Amino acid sequence: MYRSVFRPGLFQGQVAVVTGGGSGIGRCTAHELASLGAAVALVGRNAEKLAAVRTEIVEAGGTAHAYVCNIRDEAAVQATVAQIYGEHGRIDALVNNAGGQFPAPLKDISAKGWEAVVQTNLTGGFLMARECLNQAMQQRGGAIVNIVADMWGGMPNMGHSGAARAGMVNLTETAAFEWAQYGVRVNAVAPGYVASSGMDAYPPWMAETIRSMPSTVPLGRFAAEAEVSSAIVYLLSEAAAFITGTTLRVDGGRPNVRPGSPMPAPRHGAAPFNGFHLAVTPKVLQGEEDRHAGA
């Protein structure tokens, strides 16, 4: 079972929508929410991945349903949210996790490539949030968590994603103000470097860069998926009832590094919280894991 730090039944009777629920942070978060009693609506483009996660959750004793949807398609988003609301009668939480990007310097990004990333990482999240509000949350309130990224100080070679994520932070702040009247809280979580399956989606030439990332993190390691999920779950929970419009960083202090300041080696390692019972080390890091184990 998922080893959550939150009390059993925390979301009993609630319905939580998780986009990008077929892999990575979305999969982990869906598992944790289901383990805490929520009925989880998994949303994504890959039916096979969604079905696999749904099966995992059901076998663990939870409740989950899969909905294939391209969040960049406005009509598809409207129809999907209507289907979820029609089948469950409520939507209490939305985790806007779906996203994606490709590495490239700004000078080489085409308009088509730029639009694809911005639509996925910003426009799609807006559409999902708007429809959950208009179709369900205006009536009974709710909570939304938008997943952004460590984009403070820019995102070299990921400028399209950085611009979209920064836009999502601002959208979070605006929605928090406008939607508070409906009892809807809107926050964001900004993960840093996370040991997640998404790392294996990058081209092979990035492998060494990926493996070197912890050297730029004050806590000296990658985050576990469960450490991001627990931040999301906290912001969705009643413990965060007076928190809205904020962005919670889960990044090991990486944006606090300043040029010219030497990185001190951690004397005492901050052990990761590995609450996700089905977590798998990304392939790109498996060799590193073995090397450190033998050190």
Phi, psi and omega in degrees: 000157176295136181259078181277150176276353183267158186292146178301143177076012183304323182246025181303130179084358181261159178243126182240129177262129179234112176276154186063034186279002184272354182196169171057222183298322179298316178299313180299313181297320178299317178299315182294315179299318179295322180294339180262010172105353181286147167273119188258129174260108180275124182240133178184180182267338186260105184299323182295315179295318179298318180297321180295317180291321177301316179298317178303314183293316180296318180295335178274001177097007180263183180238128180208150177224149184251139180224114180279125183201137170267110187292350177279349183262109185302314181296322179294320178297315179300317181291321181293315178296321178298320179294315179299313180295321179295323182280331185250341178079002180191157169222113184263332186215146174229127172250106181277082187257336184302137179186174179176156179199173177226148182284131177188142173289154183307322185294343183254001182274123178283165177299321180295316179295319178300310182297322181298317181289316180295321179295323181285315188270349181229300185297317180298320177295321176299314181298317179297315181295316181300315183289322177296322177295305187293324185270337188222312193282340178299331185280327188221007180082183181165185180220139180235135173236121178262131179268122180246228182196170175282084183247011179291130183086009180094165177229079180306135182070006175218038186299326179295317179291318179300318179296318180293318181292320177297321176298323180292326176297316179293320176299320178302315182293320179292313180297324179300321179288311186290329188260359178299328180299337179264005183075026181252122176264140181229119179227175178225154172237131181247096178287148171269231181274114185244133177284085186228164182300338180299336179296330182281356179274347181277156183295156183304328183294347179269356187304313182294322177298316179299314183293337181271355186303319182301338180292346179256007183250123181307323178281354167075024180200175171279158170278150169275152179304322183295334179289329174284317180301318182295327176292319178298312182298320177302313182292336176278342189277169179293341178294338180256027186298341179247022179244121176206147178081014182249160175241120180264117179277134174233079194219009179065016179084014185301319180293349180275354177289135181238140177304138179090349177260117181296143180277112179288139178288132179300126178280328178232115183293135174277099185299137180289152173269108182255071183279345185275113186291344181250013181296140180232134178295130178305147181302322183295340181255354186297321177296321179296321180299317179293321181296317180291328180293330182267358183285000000 
